[in-house]
Amino acid sequence: MVQVNVKILLVEDDPSFLEIVAPIICEFGVDISLSVARSRDSAIAMLTENIFDLVILDLKIPIIDDALDADAEHGRYVLNKTRDVAGGTPLIILTGSPAESFIDAFLVHSEQVDVWGDQTKMATVRFLRKSQLDELPGVISPCIEAVRAVSYVEIRPNGKQVNLDWAQDRLIRIFVRRRGGVSCSVYRIGGGLSGAHVFRVAVWDESGAPLLNAVLKIGTREMVETECRNYDRHAQRLNERATPRLLEDIRFGAGPIYAVSYRLAETYTNTMFEVALENSERAAKVATSADALLAPWREGVHETRRTIRDIRRRMLNDEKTAKIAAKYGLNWIGSFESRPVQVRWCCVHGDFHGGNMLIDNNDAPIFIDYGDIGEGPASIDWVMLELSILFHPDGCARGSDWPTLENCSNWSDIDVFASDTSLTPYLRACRDAAHRAGAGPREVAACAYAYVLRQLNYEDTDKARALAIINGVKRFIEVAT
């Protein structure tokens, strides 16, 4: 457990009132961690730098500590800011006056939510007058007890060390409680490069019986909202066998960090990275099956004309591209990216590395992590799946003797690139799928350029191999018929 204290922020500038309220809160036990902010700016700083389980806010506060400009508008500012920087934190609003006209309007945004996974819904925003202070213990007690109960969920060791930060730990335990579980095991299966993290979680009840297996993606509010939106708009267009069923999102309990969960059959125990390393021919068959599952995204989509720059922007923005070009002396990028290529522009996964394809005992694939779904060149997913074994942190070819720089320089020739490695069947299957999906060899090569150029933006990628592939596909595109 990373953090077991119940963390409460009290925003209050009146010393005499503090002397009354602070003991009421601290009487709940030694595990209460109470922080006090005495002004608008202090409160914002604390909310930005810390995650709290509960915020108790007096509306009438000054802008800075010890100032004499206390006003309810400053508390209102904190209240609105809390929604931005810590939207998953329950709030109790204190005021000495019933006259603040905006209170009722703001309470419209309050929700009845099972915040702590105890099957009890609570208001996420509550209003309490200072004249009702005797009611404060009864208001905060359920929250404190529920936070404590979250820590009782046990995370079982599974042979692999999984380091969880405070928010990840908290959200996983809340999820387990929401599902009626008391213990779980956690495996990290991907994510991290974009700030989001993906975990496989197995949940057990108090008798030790398994309840379910799930995938949890944990990240910022924007990441999780995008994930859910993409699932609704795009992922559900695929065959139901292609994607796990969405269970719920968790928007409260860890401040600015949210989670979304999917139900996963317990037979999905391996990633494509693991299967490709163990048995390349098996991985090749899975890749072919996966290609059929993605087909609905490109059905009925006509070819069109796009520049290489359009394709690269799907992977890397202009600002980062300019920095990479300057750092590695790629002064040809501007003119090269102006070249038009024929493409099939359709819905793509956008982060189709081997860790985002899970495989069951019958070699059926399923796709996870939908944060990057959107329009793009049809072959990009398959180029990513192929090359992620080399560039992704979990890639099964990472750190090996293959590919040589000669292999990389000839990436567009699969016979040369895929030579002298046990991964040949897998590589060929990915390349074949790329050509089936795309509009032609130039699109496939341009996708390789875009994906590998992005690898130069990361510190821990093999720059020599990346540059060899980039220069090789550049030559191919310049002479391709």
Tab-separated table of C-alpha atoms in Angstrom:
chain	number	residue	atom	x	y	z
A	1	MET	CA	0.000	0.000	0.000
A	2	VAL	CA	1.502	3.324	-1.045
A	3	GLN	CA	-0.584	5.591	1.198
A	4	VAL	CA	-3.047	4.707	3.977
A	5	ASN	CA	-3.723	8.090	5.596
A	6	VAL	CA	-7.050	9.802	5.033
A	7	LYS	CA	-5.966	13.076	3.448
A	8	ILE	CA	-8.236	16.068	4.046
A	9	LEU	CA	-7.734	19.666	2.914
A	10	LEU	CA	-9.426	22.353	4.998
A	11	VAL	CA	-9.594	25.780	3.343
A	12	GLU	CA	-10.282	28.274	6.135
A	13	ASP	CA	-8.721	31.618	7.129
A	14	ASP	CA	-10.520	32.321	10.415
A	15	PRO	CA	-8.212	31.225	13.304
A	16	SER	CA	-11.068	30.925	15.779
A	17	PHE	CA	-13.061	28.728	13.412
A	18	LEU	CA	-9.960	26.638	12.695
A	19	GLU	CA	-9.604	25.982	16.408
A	20	ILE	CA	-13.082	24.479	16.373
A	21	VAL	CA	-13.050	22.548	13.090
A	22	ALA	CA	-9.552	21.037	13.133
A	23	PRO	CA	-10.101	19.052	16.361
A	24	ILE	CA	-13.429	17.747	15.049
A	25	ILE	CA	-11.651	16.322	12.017
A	26	CYS	CA	-8.587	14.999	13.846
A	27	GLU	CA	-10.712	13.239	16.462
A	28	PHE	CA	-11.436	10.568	13.863
A	29	GLY	CA	-8.005	9.010	14.440
A	30	VAL	CA	-4.261	9.205	14.052
A	31	ASP	CA	-4.514	8.253	10.387
A	32	ILE	CA	-6.129	11.594	9.543
A	33	SER	CA	-3.711	13.782	7.599
A	34	LEU	CA	-5.123	17.308	7.776
A	35	SER	CA	-3.710	20.106	5.622
A	36	VAL	CA	-4.857	23.700	6.071
A	37	ALA	CA	-4.916	26.404	3.400
A	38	ARG	CA	-5.691	29.925	4.584
A	39	SER	CA	-6.267	31.627	1.235
A	40	ARG	CA	-7.285	31.156	-2.370
A	41	ASP	CA	-3.734	30.904	-3.699
A	42	SER	CA	-2.582	28.544	-0.948
A	43	ALA	CA	-5.522	26.254	-1.628
A	44	ILE	CA	-4.844	26.156	-5.358
A	45	ALA	CA	-1.168	25.370	-4.746
A	46	MET	CA	-2.012	22.498	-2.412
A	47	LEU	CA	-4.635	21.068	-4.757
A	48	THR	CA	-2.204	21.204	-7.654
A	49	GLU	CA	0.646	19.521	-5.790
A	50	ASN	CA	-1.271	16.920	-3.753
A	51	ILE	CA	-4.165	14.497	-3.978
A	52	PHE	CA	-6.781	14.697	-1.239
A	53	ASP	CA	-9.602	12.384	-0.257
A	54	LEU	CA	-11.855	15.246	0.798
A	55	VAL	CA	-11.832	19.040	0.532
A	56	ILE	CA	-13.692	21.171	3.089
A	57	LEU	CA	-13.955	24.701	1.726
A	58	ASP	CA	-15.005	27.909	3.435
A	59	LEU	CA	-16.129	30.199	0.643
A	60	LYS	CA	-15.203	33.500	2.267
A	61	ILE	CA	-11.388	33.550	2.082
A	62	PRO	CA	-8.689	36.073	1.022
A	63	ILE	CA	-6.558	35.817	-2.099
A	64	ILE	CA	-3.298	35.332	-0.180
A	65	ASP	CA	-2.529	34.404	3.411
A	66	ASP	CA	-3.157	37.136	5.996
A	67	ALA	CA	-4.751	39.507	3.471
A	68	LEU	CA	-7.859	41.472	4.410
A	69	ASP	CA	-9.798	40.952	1.177
A	70	ALA	CA	-11.831	37.895	2.193
A	71	ASP	CA	-14.702	37.377	-0.214
A	72	ALA	CA	-16.937	34.505	-1.264
A	73	GLU	CA	-15.807	34.984	-4.863
A	74	HIS	CA	-12.347	33.732	-3.867
A	75	GLY	CA	-13.846	30.551	-2.469
A	76	ARG	CA	-15.901	30.192	-5.592
A	77	TYR	CA	-12.680	30.415	-7.612
A	78	VAL	CA	-11.162	27.587	-5.554
A	79	LEU	CA	-14.319	25.568	-6.004
A	80	ASN	CA	-14.194	25.928	-9.793
A	81	LYS	CA	-10.451	25.291	-9.875
A	82	THR	CA	-10.921	22.108	-7.878
A	83	ARG	CA	-13.116	20.801	-10.659
A	84	ASP	CA	-10.252	21.436	-13.097
A	85	VAL	CA	-7.229	20.128	-11.185
A	86	ALA	CA	-8.865	17.586	-8.859
A	87	GLY	CA	-12.216	16.762	-10.395
A	88	GLY	CA	-12.365	13.395	-8.632
A	89	THR	CA	-12.236	14.860	-5.124
A	90	PRO	CA	-15.445	15.122	-3.035
A	91	LEU	CA	-16.190	18.602	-1.682
A	92	ILE	CA	-17.937	20.018	1.369
A	93	ILE	CA	-18.691	23.735	1.049
A	94	LEU	CA	-18.885	25.746	4.269
A	95	THR	CA	-20.344	29.226	4.427
A	96	GLY	CA	-21.601	31.537	7.105
A	97	SER	CA	-24.182	33.129	4.843
A	98	PRO	CA	-27.096	31.673	2.901
A	99	ALA	CA	-26.919	34.517	0.409
A	100	GLU	CA	-24.348	33.177	-2.065
A	101	SER	CA	-26.546	32.984	-5.137
A	102	PHE	CA	-24.241	30.670	-7.018
A	103	ILE	CA	-24.408	27.826	-4.469
A	104	ASP	CA	-27.579	26.249	-5.829
A	105	ALA	CA	-26.276	26.564	-9.363
A	106	PHE	CA	-23.042	24.841	-8.448
A	107	LEU	CA	-24.791	22.050	-6.595
A	108	VAL	CA	-26.394	21.136	-9.899
A	109	HIS	CA	-22.981	19.683	-10.764
A	110	SER	CA	-23.025	17.422	-7.717
A	111	GLU	CA	-23.498	13.748	-8.487
A	112	GLN	CA	-24.580	10.761	-6.437
A	113	VAL	CA	-21.624	8.418	-6.903
A	114	ASP	CA	-20.242	5.271	-5.320
A	115	VAL	CA	-16.939	7.045	-4.720
A	116	TRP	CA	-15.189	4.440	-2.565
A	117	GLY	CA	-16.583	1.214	-3.980
A	118	ASP	CA	-18.762	0.353	-0.975
A	119	GLN	CA	-22.023	0.245	-2.990
A	120	THR	CA	-23.124	3.432	-1.201
A	121	LYS	CA	-23.694	6.560	-3.233
A	122	MET	CA	-22.704	9.920	-1.792
A	123	ALA	CA	-23.011	13.489	-3.013
A	124	THR	CA	-19.768	14.630	-4.611
A	125	VAL	CA	-20.518	18.249	-3.613
A	126	ARG	CA	-22.248	19.077	-0.323
A	127	PHE	CA	-23.240	22.395	1.209
A	128	LEU	CA	-23.081	22.971	4.974
A	129	ARG	CA	-23.668	26.250	6.789
A	130	LYS	CA	-21.326	27.104	9.638
A	131	SER	CA	-24.358	27.279	11.889
A	132	GLN	CA	-24.773	23.554	11.199
A	133	LEU	CA	-21.257	22.681	12.324
A	134	ASP	CA	-22.560	20.048	14.730
A	135	GLU	CA	-23.524	18.051	11.628
A	136	LEU	CA	-19.958	17.991	10.273
A	137	PRO	CA	-18.886	14.750	12.023
A	138	GLY	CA	-21.857	12.913	10.578
A	139	VAL	CA	-21.112	14.286	7.120
A	140	ILE	CA	-17.431	13.362	6.990
A	141	SER	CA	-17.563	10.093	8.954
A	142	PRO	CA	-18.851	7.914	6.061
A	143	CYS	CA	-16.119	9.284	3.810
A	144	ILE	CA	-13.363	8.593	6.346
A	145	GLU	CA	-14.563	5.056	7.067
A	146	ALA	CA	-14.906	4.296	3.362
A	147	VAL	CA	-11.360	5.493	2.624
A	148	ARG	CA	-10.061	3.248	5.385
A	149	ALA	CA	-12.000	0.308	3.973
A	150	VAL	CA	-10.364	0.826	0.576
A	151	SER	CA	-6.981	0.131	2.173
A	152	TYR	CA	-8.255	-3.250	3.418
A	153	VAL	CA	-8.312	-4.601	-0.146
A	154	GLU	CA	-5.310	-6.912	-0.515
A	155	ILE	CA	-3.062	-6.888	-3.559
A	156	ARG	CA	-1.582	-10.376	-3.881
A	157	PRO	CA	2.007	-10.918	-5.024
A	158	ASN	CA	2.107	-12.632	-8.404
A	159	GLY	CA	5.795	-13.202	-9.021
A	160	LYS	CA	6.264	-9.932	-10.863
A	161	GLN	CA	7.008	-6.716	-9.038
A	162	VAL	CA	4.456	-4.090	-10.051
A	163	ASN	CA	5.225	-0.645	-8.706
A	164	LEU	CA	2.040	1.371	-8.314
A	165	ASP	CA	1.891	5.034	-7.514
A	166	TRP	CA	-0.643	6.335	-4.997
A	167	ALA	CA	-3.403	7.046	-7.517
A	168	GLN	CA	-3.015	3.719	-9.343
A	169	ASP	CA	-3.081	1.831	-6.051
A	170	ARG	CA	-6.169	3.723	-4.897
A	171	LEU	CA	-8.156	3.277	-8.124
A	172	ILE	CA	-7.379	-0.433	-8.399
A	173	ARG	CA	-8.584	-1.009	-4.836
A	174	ILE	CA	-11.748	1.032	-5.455
A	175	PHE	CA	-12.415	-1.049	-8.573
A	176	VAL	CA	-12.002	-4.291	-6.619
A	177	ARG	CA	-14.474	-3.081	-3.967
A	178	ARG	CA	-16.985	-1.999	-6.616
A	179	ARG	CA	-16.892	-5.530	-7.999
A	180	GLY	CA	-17.501	-7.074	-4.586
A	181	GLY	CA	-13.933	-8.287	-4.187
A	182	VAL	CA	-11.553	-8.262	-1.249
A	183	SER	CA	-8.270	-9.106	-2.978
A	184	CYS	CA	-6.653	-8.938	-6.389
A	185	SER	CA	-3.516	-9.530	-8.399
A	186	VAL	CA	-2.142	-6.859	-10.699
A	187	TYR	CA	-0.074	-7.183	-13.868
A	188	ARG	CA	1.212	-4.253	-15.856
A	189	ILE	CA	0.530	-4.942	-19.528
A	190	GLY	CA	1.329	-1.696	-21.286
A	191	GLY	CA	1.146	2.050	-21.332
A	192	GLY	CA	3.370	4.626	-19.733
A	193	LEU	CA	4.803	6.381	-22.765
A	194	SER	CA	1.852	8.761	-23.049
A	195	GLY	CA	1.240	9.062	-19.329
A	196	ALA	CA	-1.513	6.451	-19.141
A	197	HIS	CA	-0.916	3.006	-17.635
A	198	VAL	CA	-2.680	-0.275	-18.400
A	199	PHE	CA	-3.072	-3.163	-15.953
A	200	ARG	CA	-4.648	-6.598	-15.945
A	201	VAL	CA	-6.463	-7.156	-12.642
A	202	ALA	CA	-7.821	-10.462	-11.320
A	203	VAL	CA	-10.406	-10.082	-8.531
A	204	TRP	CA	-11.328	-12.587	-5.777
A	205	ASP	CA	-14.121	-12.556	-3.202
A	206	GLU	CA	-13.754	-13.228	0.531
A	207	SER	CA	-13.989	-17.006	0.019
A	208	GLY	CA	-11.075	-16.911	-2.403
A	209	ALA	CA	-13.294	-17.562	-5.403
A	210	PRO	CA	-12.422	-15.678	-8.603
A	211	LEU	CA	-14.924	-12.983	-9.541
A	212	LEU	CA	-13.570	-11.572	-12.775
A	213	ASN	CA	-10.560	-10.526	-14.804
A	214	ALA	CA	-10.365	-6.998	-16.102
A	215	VAL	CA	-8.189	-4.478	-17.870
A	216	LEU	CA	-7.822	-1.074	-16.204
A	217	LYS	CA	-6.455	1.966	-17.985
A	218	ILE	CA	-5.431	4.697	-15.560
A	219	GLY	CA	-4.551	8.252	-16.528
A	220	THR	CA	-5.692	11.842	-16.503
A	221	ARG	CA	-9.332	12.827	-16.848
A	222	GLU	CA	-8.744	13.843	-20.463
A	223	MET	CA	-7.123	10.491	-21.277
A	224	VAL	CA	-9.928	8.453	-19.751
A	225	GLU	CA	-12.670	10.584	-21.292
A	226	THR	CA	-10.992	10.203	-24.695
A	227	GLU	CA	-10.698	6.453	-24.141
A	228	CYS	CA	-14.405	6.110	-23.358
A	229	ARG	CA	-15.422	8.330	-26.261
A	230	ASN	CA	-13.279	6.356	-28.718
A	231	TYR	CA	-14.670	3.090	-27.418
A	232	ASP	CA	-18.229	4.276	-28.029
A	233	ARG	CA	-17.575	5.846	-31.424
A	234	HIS	CA	-15.020	3.511	-32.967
A	235	ALA	CA	-14.135	0.346	-31.056
A	236	GLN	CA	-17.738	-0.864	-30.994
A	237	ARG	CA	-17.808	-0.793	-34.784
A	238	LEU	CA	-15.577	-3.865	-34.708
A	239	ASN	CA	-16.723	-7.427	-34.164
A	240	GLU	CA	-17.479	-8.061	-30.486
A	241	ARG	CA	-14.622	-10.573	-30.451
A	242	ALA	CA	-12.135	-7.777	-31.159
A	243	THR	CA	-12.618	-5.726	-28.004
A	244	PRO	CA	-13.389	-6.450	-24.346
A	245	ARG	CA	-16.664	-5.190	-22.873
A	246	LEU	CA	-16.471	-1.831	-21.134
A	247	LEU	CA	-17.445	-2.120	-17.465
A	248	GLU	CA	-17.245	1.377	-15.994
A	249	ASP	CA	-15.169	4.475	-15.543
A	250	ILE	CA	-13.934	5.571	-12.116
A	251	ARG	CA	-13.877	9.349	-11.841
A	252	PHE	CA	-13.650	9.847	-8.082
A	253	GLY	CA	-11.300	8.779	-5.332
A	254	ALA	CA	-7.910	9.756	-6.761
A	255	GLY	CA	-8.126	13.480	-7.430
A	256	PRO	CA	-7.169	14.316	-11.027
A	257	ILE	CA	-6.473	10.687	-11.978
A	258	TYR	CA	-9.260	8.556	-13.478
A	259	ALA	CA	-9.646	4.945	-14.589
A	260	VAL	CA	-11.696	2.968	-17.079
A	261	SER	CA	-12.206	-0.787	-16.851
A	262	TYR	CA	-13.019	-3.582	-19.291
A	263	ARG	CA	-14.053	-7.157	-18.600
A	264	LEU	CA	-11.492	-9.661	-19.860
A	265	ALA	CA	-11.765	-13.440	-20.103
A	266	GLU	CA	-9.211	-15.154	-17.885
A	267	THR	CA	-7.795	-17.015	-20.885
A	268	TYR	CA	-6.205	-13.825	-22.288
A	269	THR	CA	-2.891	-14.330	-20.540
A	270	ASN	CA	-0.298	-13.241	-23.113
A	271	THR	CA	0.586	-10.183	-25.151
A	272	MET	CA	1.688	-10.346	-28.757
A	273	PHE	CA	5.218	-9.496	-27.607
A	274	GLU	CA	5.300	-12.636	-25.465
A	275	VAL	CA	3.819	-14.879	-28.147
A	276	ALA	CA	6.149	-13.569	-30.872
A	277	LEU	CA	9.186	-14.255	-28.712
A	278	GLU	CA	8.042	-17.774	-27.855
A	279	ASN	CA	6.676	-18.869	-31.223
A	280	SER	CA	6.910	-16.603	-34.266
A	281	GLU	CA	4.765	-18.853	-36.458
A	282	ARG	CA	1.993	-18.797	-33.882
A	283	ALA	CA	2.278	-15.003	-33.684
A	284	ALA	CA	2.012	-14.812	-37.477
A	285	LYS	CA	-1.275	-16.738	-37.434
A	286	VAL	CA	-2.631	-14.470	-34.704
A	287	ALA	CA	-1.660	-11.388	-36.714
A	288	THR	CA	-3.584	-12.708	-39.715
A	289	SER	CA	-6.645	-13.277	-37.521
A	290	ALA	CA	-6.292	-9.781	-36.094
A	291	ASP	CA	-6.233	-8.301	-39.587
A	292	ALA	CA	-9.675	-9.752	-40.268
A	293	LEU	CA	-11.011	-8.269	-37.026
A	294	LEU	CA	-9.864	-4.769	-38.002
A	295	ALA	CA	-11.333	-4.992	-41.507
A	296	PRO	CA	-14.623	-3.170	-40.657
A	297	TRP	CA	-12.699	0.055	-40.094
A	298	ARG	CA	-11.535	0.147	-43.702
A	299	GLU	CA	-14.496	-1.411	-45.475
A	300	GLY	CA	-15.932	0.898	-48.114
A	301	VAL	CA	-13.139	3.461	-47.667
A	302	HIS	CA	-11.817	4.860	-50.935
A	303	GLU	CA	-8.225	5.789	-51.625
A	304	THR	CA	-7.172	9.409	-51.484
A	305	ARG	CA	-4.134	11.619	-51.912
A	306	ARG	CA	-2.185	12.805	-48.847
A	307	THR	CA	1.291	14.140	-48.241
A	308	ILE	CA	3.900	12.315	-46.210
A	309	ARG	CA	3.588	15.236	-43.805
A	310	ASP	CA	-0.075	14.351	-43.228
A	311	ILE	CA	0.945	10.809	-42.347
A	312	ARG	CA	3.768	11.933	-40.083
A	313	ARG	CA	1.457	14.307	-38.211
A	314	ARG	CA	-0.617	11.278	-37.217
A	315	MET	CA	2.437	10.177	-35.215
A	316	LEU	CA	4.379	13.330	-34.350
A	317	ASN	CA	3.588	17.049	-34.311
A	318	ASP	CA	5.470	19.720	-36.260
A	319	GLU	CA	7.286	21.180	-33.259
A	320	LYS	CA	8.829	17.877	-32.201
A	321	THR	CA	9.638	17.040	-35.805
A	322	ALA	CA	11.567	20.284	-36.223
A	323	LYS	CA	13.609	19.575	-33.089
A	324	ILE	CA	14.423	16.064	-34.269
A	325	ALA	CA	15.407	17.316	-37.717
A	326	ALA	CA	17.769	19.871	-36.185
A	327	LYS	CA	19.289	17.393	-33.731
A	328	TYR	CA	19.976	14.668	-36.293
A	329	GLY	CA	20.721	16.822	-39.328
A	330	LEU	CA	17.646	15.738	-41.285
A	331	ASN	CA	17.511	18.914	-43.347
A	332	TRP	CA	15.705	17.104	-46.158
A	333	ILE	CA	12.514	16.560	-44.139
A	334	GLY	CA	10.650	19.634	-45.427
A	335	SER	CA	10.866	18.784	-49.114
A	336	PHE	CA	10.532	15.041	-48.537
A	337	GLU	CA	7.329	15.393	-46.531
A	338	SER	CA	5.762	17.524	-49.259
A	339	ARG	CA	5.566	14.474	-51.531
A	340	PRO	CA	2.031	13.198	-52.180
A	341	VAL	CA	1.261	9.510	-51.736
A	342	GLN	CA	-1.790	7.408	-52.416
A	343	VAL	CA	-3.369	6.254	-49.141
A	344	ARG	CA	-6.446	4.606	-47.718
A	345	TRP	CA	-7.398	7.038	-44.930
A	346	CYS	CA	-9.706	5.399	-42.406
A	347	CYS	CA	-10.183	4.631	-38.726
A	348	VAL	CA	-7.040	3.165	-37.140
A	349	HIS	CA	-6.078	2.074	-33.635
A	350	GLY	CA	-3.102	4.441	-33.550
A	351	ASP	CA	-1.139	2.649	-30.785
A	352	PHE	CA	-1.098	-0.875	-32.128
A	353	HIS	CA	2.010	-2.232	-30.424
A	354	GLY	CA	2.375	-5.800	-29.233
A	355	GLY	CA	1.411	-4.954	-25.664
A	356	ASN	CA	-2.009	-3.746	-26.780
A	357	MET	CA	-2.920	-7.067	-28.379
A	358	LEU	CA	-3.840	-9.760	-25.861
A	359	ILE	CA	-4.054	-13.393	-26.942
A	360	ASP	CA	-6.021	-16.238	-25.385
A	361	ASN	CA	-5.267	-19.952	-25.175
A	362	ASN	CA	-6.967	-20.547	-28.529
A	363	ASP	CA	-4.884	-17.853	-30.261
A	364	ALA	CA	-7.787	-15.424	-30.453
A	365	PRO	CA	-6.586	-11.798	-30.297
A	366	ILE	CA	-8.286	-8.900	-28.567
A	367	PHE	CA	-7.329	-5.217	-28.715
A	368	ILE	CA	-7.090	-2.814	-25.785
A	369	ASP	CA	-6.175	0.845	-25.162
A	370	TYR	CA	-8.312	3.119	-27.351
A	371	GLY	CA	-6.885	6.535	-26.533
A	372	ASP	CA	-5.326	7.067	-29.967
A	373	ILE	CA	-8.104	5.748	-32.193
A	374	GLY	CA	-8.906	8.105	-35.036
A	375	GLU	CA	-8.464	8.726	-38.733
A	376	GLY	CA	-5.146	7.801	-40.320
A	377	PRO	CA	-3.421	5.706	-42.996
A	378	ALA	CA	-4.779	2.169	-42.969
A	379	SER	CA	-1.384	0.461	-42.904
A	380	ILE	CA	-0.023	2.371	-39.892
A	381	ASP	CA	-1.310	-0.130	-37.322
A	382	TRP	CA	0.495	-3.019	-38.968
A	383	VAL	CA	3.720	-1.097	-39.386
A	384	MET	CA	3.539	-0.261	-35.678
A	385	LEU	CA	2.855	-3.873	-34.722
A	386	GLU	CA	5.862	-4.991	-36.751
A	387	LEU	CA	8.338	-2.387	-35.548
A	388	SER	CA	7.156	-2.187	-31.945
A	389	ILE	CA	9.073	-5.405	-31.237
A	390	LEU	CA	12.197	-3.327	-31.845
A	391	PHE	CA	11.312	0.071	-30.375
A	392	HIS	CA	8.695	-0.442	-27.644
A	393	PRO	CA	10.121	-0.824	-24.098
A	394	ASP	CA	8.563	-4.318	-23.915
A	395	GLY	CA	9.482	-5.251	-27.487
A	396	CYS	CA	10.768	-8.809	-27.793
A	397	ALA	CA	13.584	-7.854	-30.226
A	398	ARG	CA	14.800	-4.946	-28.159
A	399	GLY	CA	18.471	-5.286	-27.234
A	400	SER	CA	19.083	-8.265	-29.554
A	401	ASP	CA	21.710	-8.556	-32.308
A	402	TRP	CA	18.994	-8.399	-34.957
A	403	PRO	CA	18.388	-6.288	-36.959
A	404	THR	CA	21.742	-5.138	-38.229
A	405	LEU	CA	22.051	-1.669	-39.717
A	406	GLU	CA	22.061	-3.383	-43.117
A	407	ASN	CA	18.721	-5.008	-42.316
A	408	CYS	CA	17.343	-1.644	-41.219
A	409	SER	CA	18.569	0.214	-44.302
A	410	ASN	CA	16.592	-2.266	-46.394
A	411	TRP	CA	13.405	-2.208	-44.348
A	412	SER	CA	11.229	-1.846	-47.457
A	413	ASP	CA	12.565	-5.186	-48.744
A	414	ILE	CA	11.044	-7.667	-46.322
A	415	ASP	CA	13.305	-10.458	-47.592
A	416	VAL	CA	16.348	-8.508	-46.442
A	417	PHE	CA	14.901	-6.915	-43.322
A	418	ALA	CA	13.430	-10.165	-41.961
A	419	SER	CA	16.510	-12.288	-42.640
A	420	ASP	CA	18.667	-13.935	-39.972
A	421	THR	CA	16.024	-13.876	-37.238
A	422	SER	CA	13.570	-16.340	-35.725
A	423	LEU	CA	10.930	-13.608	-35.973
A	424	THR	CA	10.650	-13.890	-39.766
A	425	PRO	CA	7.118	-15.411	-39.893
A	426	TYR	CA	5.773	-12.717	-37.586
A	427	LEU	CA	7.464	-9.909	-39.509
A	428	ARG	CA	6.137	-11.186	-42.826
A	429	ALA	CA	2.607	-11.521	-41.470
A	430	CYS	CA	2.641	-7.916	-40.241
A	431	ARG	CA	4.047	-6.643	-43.534
A	432	ASP	CA	1.500	-8.610	-45.559
A	433	ALA	CA	-1.297	-7.157	-43.432
A	434	ALA	CA	0.091	-3.649	-43.967
A	435	HIS	CA	-0.016	-4.103	-47.733
A	436	ARG	CA	-3.536	-5.568	-47.625
A	437	ALA	CA	-4.751	-2.610	-45.599
A	438	GLY	CA	-2.947	0.211	-47.376
A	439	ALA	CA	-3.154	1.727	-50.832
A	440	GLY	CA	0.331	0.725	-51.904
A	441	PRO	CA	4.028	0.398	-51.031
A	442	ARG	CA	4.554	4.137	-50.674
A	443	GLU	CA	1.885	4.410	-48.002
A	444	VAL	CA	3.468	1.531	-46.092
A	445	ALA	CA	6.931	3.084	-46.363
A	446	ALA	CA	5.640	6.520	-45.339
A	447	CYS	CA	4.035	4.946	-42.271
A	448	ALA	CA	7.358	3.379	-41.337
A	449	TYR	CA	9.033	6.775	-41.726
A	450	ALA	CA	6.442	8.423	-39.466
A	451	TYR	CA	6.505	5.756	-36.762
A	452	VAL	CA	10.284	5.468	-36.622
A	453	LEU	CA	10.802	9.241	-36.711
A	454	ARG	CA	8.731	9.375	-33.532
A	455	GLN	CA	11.141	6.939	-31.893
A	456	LEU	CA	13.861	9.586	-32.106
A	457	ASN	CA	11.771	11.595	-29.656
A	458	TYR	CA	12.327	9.014	-26.898
A	459	GLU	CA	15.524	8.751	-24.908
A	460	ASP	CA	15.771	4.966	-24.679
A	461	THR	CA	15.339	3.936	-28.323
A	462	ASP	CA	18.063	2.680	-30.656
A	463	LYS	CA	18.886	5.814	-32.645
A	464	ALA	CA	21.286	4.139	-35.085
A	465	ARG	CA	18.699	1.582	-36.146
A	466	ALA	CA	15.974	4.217	-36.309
A	467	LEU	CA	18.040	6.487	-38.558
A	468	ALA	CA	18.960	3.547	-40.787
A	469	ILE	CA	15.282	2.695	-41.293
A	470	ILE	CA	14.360	6.337	-41.902
A	471	ASN	CA	17.045	6.841	-44.524
A	472	GLY	CA	16.197	3.511	-46.125
A	473	VAL	CA	12.484	4.238	-46.546
A	474	LYS	CA	13.340	7.732	-47.784
A	475	ARG	CA	15.417	6.219	-50.589
A	476	PHE	CA	12.673	3.722	-51.352
A	477	ILE	CA	9.971	6.390	-51.648
A	478	GLU	CA	12.153	8.594	-53.824
A	479	VAL	CA	12.684	5.835	-56.403
A	480	ALA	CA	9.454	3.823	-56.013
A	481	THR	CA	7.280	3.499	-59.076
